[in-house]
mmCIF file of C-alpha atoms and ligand atoms in Angstrom:
data_model
loop_
_atom_site.group_PDB
_atom_site.id
_atom_site.type_symbol
_atom_site.label_atom_id
_atom_site.label_comp_id
_atom_site.label_asym_id
_atom_site.label_seq_id
_atom_site.Cartn_x
_atom_site.Cartn_y
_atom_site.Cartn_z
ATOM 1 C CA MET A 1 29.606 32.716 -57.544
ATOM 2 C CA ASP A 2 31.838 35.454 -58.827
ATOM 3 C CA TYR A 3 30.660 36.170 -62.352
ATOM 4 C CA ARG A 4 34.156 37.121 -63.418
ATOM 5 C CA ASP A 5 35.415 33.610 -62.694
ATOM 6 C CA THR A 6 32.925 31.915 -64.967
ATOM 7 C CA PRO A 7 33.255 33.436 -68.457
ATOM 8 C CA HIS A 8 31.173 30.632 -70.009
ATOM 9 C CA TYR A 9 28.192 31.097 -67.742
ATOM 10 C CA SER A 10 25.190 32.316 -69.705
ATOM 11 C CA THR A 11 21.536 32.787 -68.857
ATOM 12 C CA ARG A 12 20.640 31.132 -72.155
ATOM 13 C CA PRO A 13 19.815 27.431 -72.247
ATOM 14 C CA THR A 14 21.817 24.979 -74.295
ATOM 15 C CA LEU A 15 20.494 22.164 -76.423
ATOM 16 C CA ARG A 16 23.147 19.497 -76.475
ATOM 17 C CA VAL A 17 22.856 17.071 -79.370
ATOM 18 C CA ASP A 18 25.058 14.004 -79.461
ATOM 19 C CA LEU A 19 25.604 13.419 -83.178
ATOM 20 C CA GLN A 20 27.730 10.383 -82.525
ATOM 21 C CA GLN A 21 24.784 8.824 -80.680
ATOM 22 C CA ILE A 22 22.497 9.639 -83.611
ATOM 23 C CA ARG A 23 24.936 7.870 -85.927
ATOM 24 C CA ALA A 24 25.062 4.921 -83.549
ATOM 25 C CA ASN A 25 21.250 4.803 -83.536
ATOM 26 C CA TYR A 26 21.289 4.851 -87.336
ATOM 27 C CA ASP A 27 23.761 1.948 -87.402
ATOM 28 C CA ALA A 28 21.697 -0.009 -84.889
ATOM 29 C CA LEU A 29 18.479 0.445 -86.880
ATOM 30 C CA LYS A 30 20.343 -0.414 -90.078
ATOM 31 C CA ALA A 31 21.510 -3.650 -88.501
ATOM 32 C CA LYS A 32 17.878 -4.500 -87.708
ATOM 33 C CA VAL A 33 16.637 -4.091 -91.267
ATOM 34 C CA GLY A 34 19.373 -5.931 -93.161
ATOM 35 C CA THR A 35 19.410 -4.932 -96.810
ATOM 36 C CA ALA A 36 16.520 -2.481 -96.622
ATOM 37 C CA LYS A 37 17.583 1.113 -97.074
ATOM 38 C CA ILE A 38 17.059 3.775 -94.447
ATOM 39 C CA GLY A 39 15.287 6.972 -95.405
ATOM 40 C CA ALA A 40 15.823 9.249 -92.431
ATOM 41 C CA SER A 41 12.889 11.368 -91.295
ATOM 42 C CA VAL A 42 14.431 14.793 -90.616
ATOM 43 C CA LYS A 43 11.244 16.813 -90.894
ATOM 44 C CA ALA A 44 10.572 19.688 -88.464
ATOM 45 C CA ASP A 45 14.268 20.501 -88.242
ATOM 46 C CA ALA A 46 15.117 16.888 -87.417
ATOM 47 C CA TYR A 47 12.525 16.818 -84.635
ATOM 48 C CA GLY A 48 13.912 20.067 -83.269
ATOM 49 C CA LEU A 49 17.529 18.949 -83.147
ATOM 50 C CA GLY A 50 18.766 20.693 -86.306
ATOM 51 C CA ALA A 51 18.173 19.240 -89.767
ATOM 52 C CA VAL A 52 21.502 20.234 -91.262
ATOM 53 C CA PRO A 53 23.909 19.053 -88.551
ATOM 54 C CA VAL A 54 21.810 15.932 -87.965
ATOM 55 C CA GLY A 55 21.484 15.363 -91.728
ATOM 56 C CA LYS A 56 25.234 15.710 -92.160
ATOM 57 C CA ALA A 57 25.907 13.234 -89.363
ATOM 58 C CA LEU A 58 23.529 10.725 -90.950
ATOM 59 C CA TYR A 59 25.033 11.360 -94.368
ATOM 60 C CA GLY A 60 28.423 10.626 -92.833
ATOM 61 C CA ALA A 61 27.001 7.335 -91.560
ATOM 62 C CA GLY A 62 25.985 6.419 -95.107
ATOM 63 C CA CYS A 63 22.410 7.662 -95.280
ATOM 64 C CA ARG A 64 21.456 9.023 -98.710
ATOM 65 C CA ILE A 65 17.661 9.256 -98.450
ATOM 66 C CA PHE A 66 15.911 11.897 -96.362
ATOM 67 C CA PHE A 67 12.303 12.857 -95.690
ATOM 68 C CA VAL A 68 11.173 16.375 -94.818
ATOM 69 C CA ALA A 69 7.639 17.772 -94.586
ATOM 70 C CA THR A 70 7.850 20.904 -96.707
ATOM 71 C CA ALA A 71 9.764 22.267 -99.675
ATOM 72 C CA GLY A 72 11.373 24.955 -97.494
ATOM 73 C CA GLU A 73 12.772 22.304 -95.169
ATOM 74 C CA GLY A 74 14.017 20.446 -98.216
ATOM 75 C CA LYS A 75 15.806 23.479 -99.580
ATOM 76 C CA LEU A 76 17.677 24.040 -96.291
ATOM 77 C CA LEU A 77 18.681 20.406 -96.223
ATOM 78 C CA ARG A 78 19.814 20.488 -99.855
ATOM 79 C CA ASP A 79 22.031 23.466 -99.124
ATOM 80 C CA GLY A 80 23.528 21.565 -96.200
ATOM 81 C CA LEU A 81 23.973 18.152 -97.797
ATOM 82 C CA GLY A 82 24.852 18.910 -101.388
ATOM 83 C CA PRO A 83 23.620 17.263 -104.576
ATOM 84 C CA ASN A 84 23.911 13.554 -103.768
ATOM 85 C CA ALA A 85 21.192 13.177 -101.161
ATOM 86 C CA ALA A 86 17.700 12.161 -102.255
ATOM 87 C CA ILE A 87 15.315 14.492 -100.427
ATOM 88 C CA TYR A 88 11.587 13.670 -100.397
ATOM 89 C CA VAL A 89 8.940 16.180 -99.406
ATOM 90 C CA LEU A 90 6.234 14.328 -97.490
ATOM 91 C CA ASN A 91 3.494 16.938 -97.785
ATOM 92 C CA GLY A 92 3.721 16.791 -101.544
ATOM 93 C CA PRO A 93 3.897 19.372 -104.326
ATOM 94 C CA ALA A 94 1.890 22.600 -104.426
ATOM 95 C CA PRO A 95 1.907 25.507 -106.872
ATOM 96 C CA ARG A 96 3.698 27.948 -104.624
ATOM 97 C CA ASP A 97 6.510 25.441 -103.969
ATOM 98 C CA ARG A 98 7.092 24.648 -107.612
ATOM 99 C CA GLY A 99 10.206 26.825 -107.941
ATOM 100 C CA VAL A 100 11.793 25.555 -104.720
ATOM 101 C CA LEU A 101 11.083 21.918 -105.541
ATOM 102 C CA LEU A 102 12.613 22.241 -108.990
ATOM 103 C CA GLY A 103 15.457 24.543 -107.976
ATOM 104 C CA ALA A 104 16.599 22.368 -105.082
ATOM 105 C CA LYS A 105 15.824 19.093 -106.911
ATOM 106 C CA LEU A 106 13.440 17.902 -104.229
ATOM 107 C CA LYS A 107 11.318 14.841 -104.822
ATOM 108 C CA PRO A 108 7.677 15.327 -103.964
ATOM 109 C CA VAL A 109 5.691 12.567 -102.307
ATOM 110 C CA ILE A 110 2.447 12.327 -104.281
ATOM 111 C CA ASN A 111 -0.436 12.081 -101.819
ATOM 112 C CA SER A 112 -3.517 12.506 -103.990
ATOM 113 C CA ILE A 113 -4.713 12.452 -107.586
ATOM 114 C CA GLU A 114 -4.707 16.268 -107.538
ATOM 115 C CA GLN A 115 -1.047 16.285 -106.550
ATOM 116 C CA ALA A 116 -0.353 13.645 -109.219
ATOM 117 C CA ARG A 117 -1.954 15.713 -111.957
ATOM 118 C CA PHE A 118 -0.286 18.900 -110.775
ATOM 119 C CA TRP A 119 3.159 17.330 -110.673
ATOM 120 C CA ALA A 120 2.674 15.633 -114.038
ATOM 121 C CA SER A 121 1.919 19.032 -115.573
ATOM 122 C CA VAL A 122 4.980 20.605 -113.921
ATOM 123 C CA SER A 123 7.144 17.714 -115.102
ATOM 124 C CA ALA A 124 5.976 18.181 -118.674
ATOM 125 C CA GLU A 125 7.241 21.757 -118.654
ATOM 126 C CA VAL A 126 10.827 21.192 -117.515
ATOM 127 C CA ASN A 127 13.878 19.115 -118.354
ATOM 128 C CA ASP A 128 14.866 16.449 -115.852
ATOM 129 C CA PRO A 129 11.976 16.864 -113.407
ATOM 130 C CA PRO A 130 12.643 15.318 -109.975
ATOM 131 C CA TYR A 131 11.327 11.789 -109.499
ATOM 132 C CA THR A 132 8.627 11.078 -106.946
ATOM 133 C CA ALA A 133 7.304 8.648 -104.370
ATOM 134 C CA ILE A 134 3.667 7.577 -104.466
ATOM 135 C CA HIS A 135 1.960 7.531 -101.070
ATOM 136 C CA ILE A 136 -0.988 5.192 -100.615
ATOM 137 C CA ASP A 137 -3.363 5.552 -97.677
ATOM 138 C CA THR A 138 -3.950 2.095 -96.240
ATOM 139 C CA GLY A 139 -6.154 3.028 -93.318
ATOM 140 C CA MET A 140 -4.699 5.970 -91.443
ATOM 141 C CA ASN A 141 -6.898 8.405 -93.345
ATOM 142 C CA ARG A 142 -4.235 11.051 -93.283
ATOM 143 C CA LEU A 143 -2.260 11.648 -96.485
ATOM 144 C CA GLY A 144 -2.123 9.318 -99.469
ATOM 145 C CA LEU A 145 -4.098 8.100 -102.457
ATOM 146 C CA THR A 146 -7.214 6.098 -101.685
ATOM 147 C CA LEU A 147 -7.206 2.523 -102.900
ATOM 148 C CA ASP A 148 -9.579 3.552 -105.704
ATOM 149 C CA GLU A 149 -7.226 6.326 -106.740
ATOM 150 C CA VAL A 150 -4.368 3.824 -106.764
ATOM 151 C CA THR A 151 -6.275 1.705 -109.250
ATOM 152 C CA GLU A 152 -7.026 4.792 -111.306
ATOM 153 C CA LEU A 153 -3.323 5.672 -111.323
ATOM 154 C CA SER A 154 -2.282 2.143 -112.237
ATOM 155 C CA ARG A 155 -4.542 2.269 -115.294
ATOM 156 C CA ASP A 156 -3.377 5.699 -116.389
ATOM 157 C CA LYS A 157 0.055 4.755 -117.711
ATOM 158 C CA LYS A 158 0.604 8.220 -119.072
ATOM 159 C CA LEU A 159 0.118 9.810 -115.660
ATOM 160 C CA TRP A 160 2.213 7.141 -113.952
ATOM 161 C CA ASN A 161 5.089 7.603 -116.390
ATOM 162 C CA ALA A 162 4.923 11.376 -116.104
ATOM 163 C CA LEU A 163 5.503 11.042 -112.346
ATOM 164 C CA THR A 164 8.528 8.702 -112.658
ATOM 165 C CA PRO A 165 7.848 7.132 -109.261
ATOM 166 C CA GLU A 166 10.859 5.640 -107.486
ATOM 167 C CA TRP A 167 8.974 4.343 -104.468
ATOM 168 C CA VAL A 168 5.502 3.290 -103.491
ATOM 169 C CA MET A 169 4.944 3.950 -99.811
ATOM 170 C CA SER A 170 2.348 3.953 -97.060
ATOM 171 C CA HIS A 171 2.333 4.857 -93.384
ATOM 172 C CA LEU A 172 1.295 2.814 -90.356
ATOM 173 C CA ALA A 173 -1.194 4.247 -87.875
ATOM 174 C CA CYS A 174 -0.666 1.900 -84.912
ATOM 175 C CA ALA A 175 2.802 0.406 -85.337
ATOM 176 C CA GLY A 176 3.887 1.241 -81.789
ATOM 177 C CA ASP A 177 1.476 -1.373 -80.520
ATOM 178 C CA ALA A 178 2.535 -4.669 -82.064
ATOM 179 C CA GLY A 179 -0.678 -6.354 -80.948
ATOM 180 C CA ASN A 180 -2.941 -3.949 -82.800
ATOM 181 C CA PRO A 181 -4.786 -5.743 -85.634
ATOM 182 C CA MET A 182 -4.567 -2.555 -87.700
ATOM 183 C CA ASN A 183 -0.920 -3.359 -88.502
ATOM 184 C CA LYS A 184 -1.717 -6.546 -90.386
ATOM 185 C CA ILE A 185 -4.702 -4.949 -92.074
ATOM 186 C CA GLN A 186 -2.519 -2.124 -93.382
ATOM 187 C CA LEU A 187 0.222 -4.554 -94.418
ATOM 188 C CA ASP A 188 -2.241 -6.615 -96.447
ATOM 189 C CA ARG A 189 -3.815 -3.568 -98.067
ATOM 190 C CA PHE A 190 -0.377 -2.187 -98.900
ATOM 191 C CA ARG A 191 0.771 -5.444 -100.497
ATOM 192 C CA LYS A 192 -2.395 -5.680 -102.535
ATOM 193 C CA ALA A 193 -2.302 -2.087 -103.744
ATOM 194 C CA ALA A 194 1.421 -2.184 -104.461
ATOM 195 C CA ALA A 195 1.015 -5.331 -106.555
ATOM 196 C CA GLN A 196 -0.324 -3.017 -109.249
ATOM 197 C CA PHE A 197 3.165 -1.542 -109.521
ATOM 198 C CA PRO A 198 5.332 -4.644 -109.512
ATOM 199 C CA LEU A 199 8.517 -2.908 -110.634
ATOM 200 C CA THR A 200 8.594 -0.163 -108.014
ATOM 201 C CA PRO A 201 10.300 -0.684 -104.635
ATOM 202 C CA LEU A 202 8.224 -0.271 -101.475
ATOM 203 C CA SER A 203 8.393 1.452 -98.108
ATOM 204 C CA LEU A 204 6.006 1.130 -95.164
ATOM 205 C CA ALA A 205 7.706 1.282 -91.774
ATOM 206 C CA ASN A 206 8.506 4.219 -89.521
ATOM 207 C CA THR A 207 10.615 3.523 -86.421
ATOM 208 C CA ALA A 208 7.871 1.539 -84.731
ATOM 209 C CA GLY A 209 7.194 -0.379 -87.942
ATOM 210 C CA ILE A 210 10.795 -1.614 -87.946
ATOM 211 C CA TYR A 211 10.024 -3.484 -84.708
ATOM 212 C CA LEU A 212 7.059 -5.231 -86.297
ATOM 213 C CA GLY A 213 9.581 -7.395 -88.116
ATOM 214 C CA LYS A 214 10.831 -8.227 -91.570
ATOM 215 C CA PRO A 215 7.501 -8.386 -93.427
ATOM 216 C CA TYR A 216 7.128 -4.670 -92.707
ATOM 217 C CA HIS A 217 10.576 -3.607 -93.920
ATOM 218 C CA PHE A 218 10.279 -3.961 -97.715
ATOM 219 C CA GLN A 219 13.050 -2.074 -99.558
ATOM 220 C CA MET A 220 13.180 1.034 -97.356
ATOM 221 C CA VAL A 221 12.247 1.999 -93.805
ATOM 222 C CA ARG A 222 11.685 5.599 -92.707
ATOM 223 C CA PRO A 223 12.701 6.034 -89.052
ATOM 224 C CA GLY A 224 12.607 9.382 -87.319
ATOM 225 C CA ILE A 225 12.156 9.235 -83.548
ATOM 226 C CA GLY A 226 14.341 6.125 -83.225
ATOM 227 C CA LEU A 227 17.306 7.966 -84.750
ATOM 228 C CA TYR A 228 16.996 10.530 -81.998
ATOM 229 C CA GLY A 229 16.679 7.912 -79.290
ATOM 230 C CA GLY A 230 12.992 8.424 -78.562
ATOM 231 C CA VAL A 231 10.923 5.399 -77.611
ATOM 232 C CA ALA A 232 8.560 4.443 -80.455
ATOM 233 C CA THR A 233 6.810 1.337 -79.174
ATOM 234 C CA THR A 234 5.058 -0.012 -76.110
ATOM 235 C CA LYS A 235 8.127 -2.228 -75.479
ATOM 236 C CA PRO A 236 11.095 0.085 -74.936
ATOM 237 C CA GLY A 237 13.259 -2.896 -73.943
ATOM 238 C CA GLN A 238 13.364 -4.140 -77.525
ATOM 239 C CA GLU A 239 14.489 -0.802 -78.953
ATOM 240 C CA VAL A 240 18.060 -0.238 -80.071
ATOM 241 C CA GLY A 241 18.415 3.557 -79.852
ATOM 242 C CA ALA A 242 19.651 5.699 -76.993
ATOM 243 C CA PRO A 243 18.794 9.338 -76.198
ATOM 244 C CA ALA A 244 20.736 11.943 -78.117
ATOM 245 C CA ALA A 245 19.423 15.318 -76.945
ATOM 246 C CA THR A 246 19.416 17.138 -73.634
ATOM 247 C CA LEU A 247 18.272 20.618 -72.739
ATOM 248 C CA LEU A 248 20.568 22.243 -70.195
ATOM 249 C CA ALA A 249 19.144 25.196 -68.296
ATOM 250 C CA PRO A 250 21.351 27.419 -66.165
ATOM 251 C CA ILE A 251 20.518 27.926 -62.505
ATOM 252 C CA LEU A 252 19.886 31.675 -62.244
ATOM 253 C CA GLN A 253 18.930 31.985 -58.613
ATOM 254 C CA VAL A 254 18.698 29.827 -55.513
ATOM 255 C CA ARG A 255 16.202 30.887 -52.859
ATOM 256 C CA TYR A 256 15.245 29.644 -49.433
ATOM 257 C CA ILE A 257 11.534 29.987 -48.743
ATOM 258 C CA GLN A 258 9.397 29.333 -45.709
ATOM 259 C CA LYS A 259 6.529 26.967 -45.230
ATOM 260 C CA GLY A 260 3.336 28.584 -46.547
ATOM 261 C CA GLU A 261 4.943 30.801 -49.179
ATOM 262 C CA THR A 262 3.782 30.405 -52.752
ATOM 263 C CA VAL A 263 5.862 30.033 -55.887
ATOM 264 C CA GLY A 264 5.428 31.471 -59.373
ATOM 265 C CA TYR A 265 2.493 32.941 -61.279
ATOM 266 C CA ASN A 266 -0.904 32.587 -59.623
ATOM 267 C CA GLY A 267 0.772 31.012 -56.613
ATOM 268 C CA THR A 268 -0.140 27.521 -57.777
ATOM 269 C CA PHE A 269 2.426 25.953 -55.462
ATOM 270 C CA THR A 270 2.447 26.456 -51.691
ATOM 271 C CA ALA A 271 5.532 25.337 -49.807
ATOM 272 C CA PRO A 272 4.546 22.483 -47.451
ATOM 273 C CA ARG A 273 7.720 23.105 -45.428
ATOM 274 C CA ASP A 274 10.774 25.343 -45.519
ATOM 275 C CA MET A 275 12.389 24.773 -48.894
ATOM 276 C CA ARG A 276 15.366 25.432 -51.080
ATOM 277 C CA ILE A 277 14.264 26.212 -54.614
ATOM 278 C CA ALA A 278 16.191 27.006 -57.786
ATOM 279 C CA VAL A 279 15.070 29.226 -60.645
ATOM 280 C CA VAL A 280 16.395 27.957 -63.960
ATOM 281 C CA GLY A 281 16.667 29.740 -67.303
ATOM 282 C CA ALA A 282 14.375 27.759 -69.600
ATOM 283 C CA GLY A 283 10.619 27.970 -69.892
ATOM 284 C CA TYR A 284 7.814 27.203 -72.252
ATOM 285 C CA ALA A 285 9.473 29.302 -74.958
ATOM 286 C CA ASP A 286 12.252 26.724 -74.827
ATOM 287 C CA GLY A 287 9.988 23.723 -74.958
ATOM 288 C CA ILE A 288 9.259 23.037 -71.293
ATOM 289 C CA PRO A 289 5.488 22.660 -71.577
ATOM 290 C CA VAL A 290 3.179 24.532 -69.244
ATOM 291 C CA SER A 291 1.505 21.200 -68.590
ATOM 292 C CA GLU A 292 4.636 20.219 -66.644
ATOM 293 C CA SER A 293 3.759 22.883 -64.081
ATOM 294 C CA ASN A 294 3.699 21.221 -60.624
ATOM 295 C CA HIS A 295 4.084 17.879 -62.432
ATOM 296 C CA GLY A 296 7.299 17.397 -64.331
ATOM 297 C CA TYR A 297 10.894 16.852 -63.421
ATOM 298 C CA ALA A 298 14.287 18.215 -64.193
ATOM 299 C CA ILE A 299 17.538 16.395 -63.624
ATOM 300 C CA LEU A 300 20.069 17.844 -61.240
ATOM 301 C CA HIS A 301 23.298 15.853 -60.956
ATOM 302 C CA ASP A 302 21.491 12.686 -62.114
ATOM 303 C CA GLU A 303 18.773 13.163 -59.509
ATOM 304 C CA ARG A 304 15.184 13.863 -60.447
ATOM 305 C CA VAL A 305 13.933 17.127 -58.989
ATOM 306 C CA PRO A 306 10.293 18.249 -59.223
ATOM 307 C CA ILE A 307 9.112 21.277 -61.134
ATOM 308 C CA ILE A 308 7.089 23.483 -58.786
ATOM 309 C CA GLY A 309 4.700 26.286 -59.657
ATOM 310 C CA ARG A 310 3.702 27.292 -63.114
ATOM 311 C CA VAL A 311 6.296 27.026 -65.861
ATOM 312 C CA SER A 312 6.748 30.533 -67.234
ATOM 313 C CA MET A 313 7.959 31.719 -70.612
ATOM 314 C CA ASP A 314 11.638 31.948 -69.838
ATOM 315 C CA LEU A 315 11.927 30.377 -66.406
ATOM 316 C CA THR A 316 11.099 27.219 -64.506
ATOM 317 C CA ILE A 317 11.327 26.711 -60.766
ATOM 318 C CA ILE A 318 12.451 23.466 -59.196
ATOM 319 C CA ASP A 319 12.442 22.048 -55.717
ATOM 320 C CA ALA A 320 16.085 21.502 -54.821
ATOM 321 C CA THR A 321 15.499 20.957 -51.105
ATOM 322 C CA ASN A 322 16.616 17.358 -51.106
ATOM 323 C CA ALA A 323 19.299 17.560 -53.779
ATOM 324 C CA LYS A 324 22.396 15.905 -52.402
ATOM 325 C CA LEU A 325 25.032 17.723 -54.422
ATOM 326 C CA SER A 326 25.607 21.433 -54.721
ATOM 327 C CA VAL A 327 22.857 23.692 -56.009
ATOM 328 C CA GLU A 328 24.340 27.019 -56.987
ATOM 329 C CA VAL A 329 24.164 29.793 -59.510
ATOM 330 C CA GLY A 330 26.271 28.789 -62.482
ATOM 331 C CA GLY A 331 25.242 25.153 -62.299
ATOM 332 C CA VAL A 332 22.792 23.576 -64.740
ATOM 333 C CA VAL A 333 19.777 21.341 -64.633
ATOM 334 C CA ALA A 334 18.861 19.064 -67.518
ATOM 335 C CA PHE A 335 15.563 18.288 -69.197
ATOM 336 C CA ARG A 336 14.777 15.503 -71.631
ATOM 337 C CA GLY A 337 17.739 13.183 -72.161
ATOM 338 C CA ASN A 338 16.882 9.757 -70.819
ATOM 339 C CA GLN A 339 13.914 11.295 -68.995
ATOM 340 C CA LEU A 340 12.161 12.141 -72.265
ATOM 341 C CA GLU A 341 9.449 9.522 -71.954
ATOM 342 C CA ILE A 342 8.891 10.178 -68.245
ATOM 343 C CA GLU A 343 8.539 13.895 -68.971
ATOM 344 C CA ALA A 344 6.179 13.238 -71.857
ATOM 345 C CA LYS A 345 3.958 11.265 -69.523
ATOM 346 C CA SER A 346 3.892 13.903 -66.814
ATOM 347 C CA ALA A 347 3.238 16.605 -69.428
ATOM 348 C CA HIS A 348 0.399 14.565 -70.975
ATOM 349 C CA THR A 349 2.026 14.682 -74.384
ATOM 350 C CA LEU A 350 4.268 12.699 -76.728
ATOM 351 C CA ASN A 351 8.029 12.353 -76.639
ATOM 352 C CA TYR A 352 7.845 13.584 -80.255
ATOM 353 C CA GLU A 353 6.269 16.861 -79.202
ATOM 354 C CA LEU A 354 8.710 17.441 -76.380
ATOM 355 C CA LEU A 355 11.659 16.917 -78.710
ATOM 356 C CA VAL A 356 10.361 19.014 -81.534
ATOM 357 C CA ARG A 357 9.619 22.001 -79.313
ATOM 358 C CA LEU A 358 13.141 22.199 -77.938
ATOM 359 C CA GLY A 359 15.726 24.659 -78.815
ATOM 360 C CA GLN A 360 14.103 27.649 -80.494
ATOM 361 C CA ARG A 361 16.219 29.999 -78.446
ATOM 362 C CA CYS A 362 18.954 27.695 -77.227
ATOM 363 C CA ARG A 363 22.570 27.757 -77.970
ATOM 364 C CA ARG A 364 23.182 24.476 -79.768
ATOM 365 C CA ASP A 365 26.055 22.332 -78.775
ATOM 366 C CA TYR A 366 26.725 19.487 -81.186
ATOM 367 C CA TRP A 367 28.823 16.651 -79.909
ATOM 368 C CA LYS A 368 30.683 14.839 -82.617
ATOM 369 C CA LYS A 369 32.796 12.657 -80.366
ATOM 370 C CA LYS A 370 31.587 10.840 -77.288
ATOM 371 C CA ASP A 371 34.552 11.654 -75.107
ATOM 372 C CA VAL A 372 34.211 15.418 -75.417
ATOM 373 C CA SER A 373 32.942 16.980 -72.237
ATOM 374 C CA THR A 374 31.894 20.560 -71.672
HETATM 375 C C1 PLP B 401 7.166 11.269 -89.537
HETATM 376 C C2 PLP B 401 7.050 10.149 -90.484
HETATM 377 C C3 PLP B 401 7.923 9.056 -90.406
HETATM 378 C C4 PLP B 401 8.865 8.847 -89.247
HETATM 379 O O1 PLP B 401 8.131 8.422 -88.110
HETATM 380 P P1 PLP B 401 8.784 8.022 -86.707
HETATM 381 O O2 PLP B 401 7.648 7.553 -85.890
HETATM 382 O O3 PLP B 401 9.400 9.267 -86.164
HETATM 383 O O4 PLP B 401 9.803 6.980 -86.958
HETATM 384 C C5 PLP B 401 7.858 8.119 -91.420
HETATM 385 N N1 PLP B 401 6.972 8.233 -92.428
HETATM 386 C C6 PLP B 401 6.109 9.261 -92.512
HETATM 387 C C7 PLP B 401 5.141 9.320 -93.645
HETATM 388 C C8 PLP B 401 6.098 10.242 -91.541
HETATM 389 O O5 PLP B 401 5.219 11.242 -91.605
#
C-alpha cells in the first residue's frame, strides 16, 4: 500500500454504530409490547455505544423515557436530549448527586428506605422536585425495597406523597430463561406488593422479560440489550432485534511466519505450519478481552478468522492463512457485529460486557441511514 493513496487510513479502530438499526429494534420491541411504554436502558453510555447519539435516535423514534445508572450519566443525556425526556437514575439518589439530580431534573429510582427518606427531605427543600420511581426487590437481592419496606412505605402516606412516585418497578433475575420458576415467583411477588399502590403504573420487564409475554409487560418495559441487537434469552430465534455495532480494526501489518515460530507476548501460540498472520490495531484497551487470546475470532471479509497469541493492549494478531480474499495493510477486520454472542462465548463472558467495553479509544462512526457505506 502507498500511504499517500489512502488518506482515510488510520491506525485507530472505528466503532460503527447503526442508529437506524437501533431505531428498527426499538420499533420491533414496541410492536411486541402493544400499548406498554418503552423506557430505554441507556446506562453505561448506552452499553458503550454512545448515550447521546443513541438517545437521540431513540427519541427520534418516539421514546421519551430513559434509564441511566448514575446522575452524571443522566446529566449528559439531559444536555443531549433537552427538557422533554424523562430520565430515571437507577442507582438512586445520594447526597453528593443532589445538585446534579435537581439541576438536570433527573428522576431518582428509590431503592431503599434510606433513599426514600433522603429524597423526601430533599424534595421538601425545593420547588418542583423531580418525581421518582419506586423499585421493589422481588427476589434478585440486588437493589430495591424489601417487601417489608414496601409495606412500611405504603403505610407512611406522608413519605409516599413526598416522593411523588410515577412508577412502581422491579427487576427480573432469570428472565432470559423462560423455563425458570423464578420468573413466576417474581411476577407474583411484584403483583402482590404493587397492589398496595393501586394508582401507580408498573414496570417489570427488561429485554428478556418482554419475551416472557404479556403478563410481564405491565405499563412500561425497560429494554437495553435488545435495542442494541444483543441476544437476551436462551432462544435467539424468537428475538426481534438485529446487531447494531461493529468494531473495525485496521490491518497494520501482514507477516509470513514459519512453522515453529511463536506469536505475541509469552509466545503462547506456536505456528503449526507456515502461516500468514495479520496484526490489527485494536486490543484489550479497545474491548477485545484478553480471554479471547488463542480463542476468539475476528471477521475478515465475512469469514471468521482465529485470534492467535495473547491479545495485547493495542494490538491483536489473527491467523489469515486461509482467508480467501485479500489481506493487506489498509484493510480492516471486524469484531462483534453478528458474532457478538459467539465472541462472548469464546471469551467466557457476556455479550453485555463485550458491548460495554467497546470504543473507549475508537473513532465513532454513526450510521443514520442504512444505505450509507464507508
Ligand atoms: C440494565 C437494566 C435494564 C435493561 O436490561 P437489559 O437486559 O439490557 O434489557 C432494565 N432494568 C434495570 C433495573 C436494569 O438495571
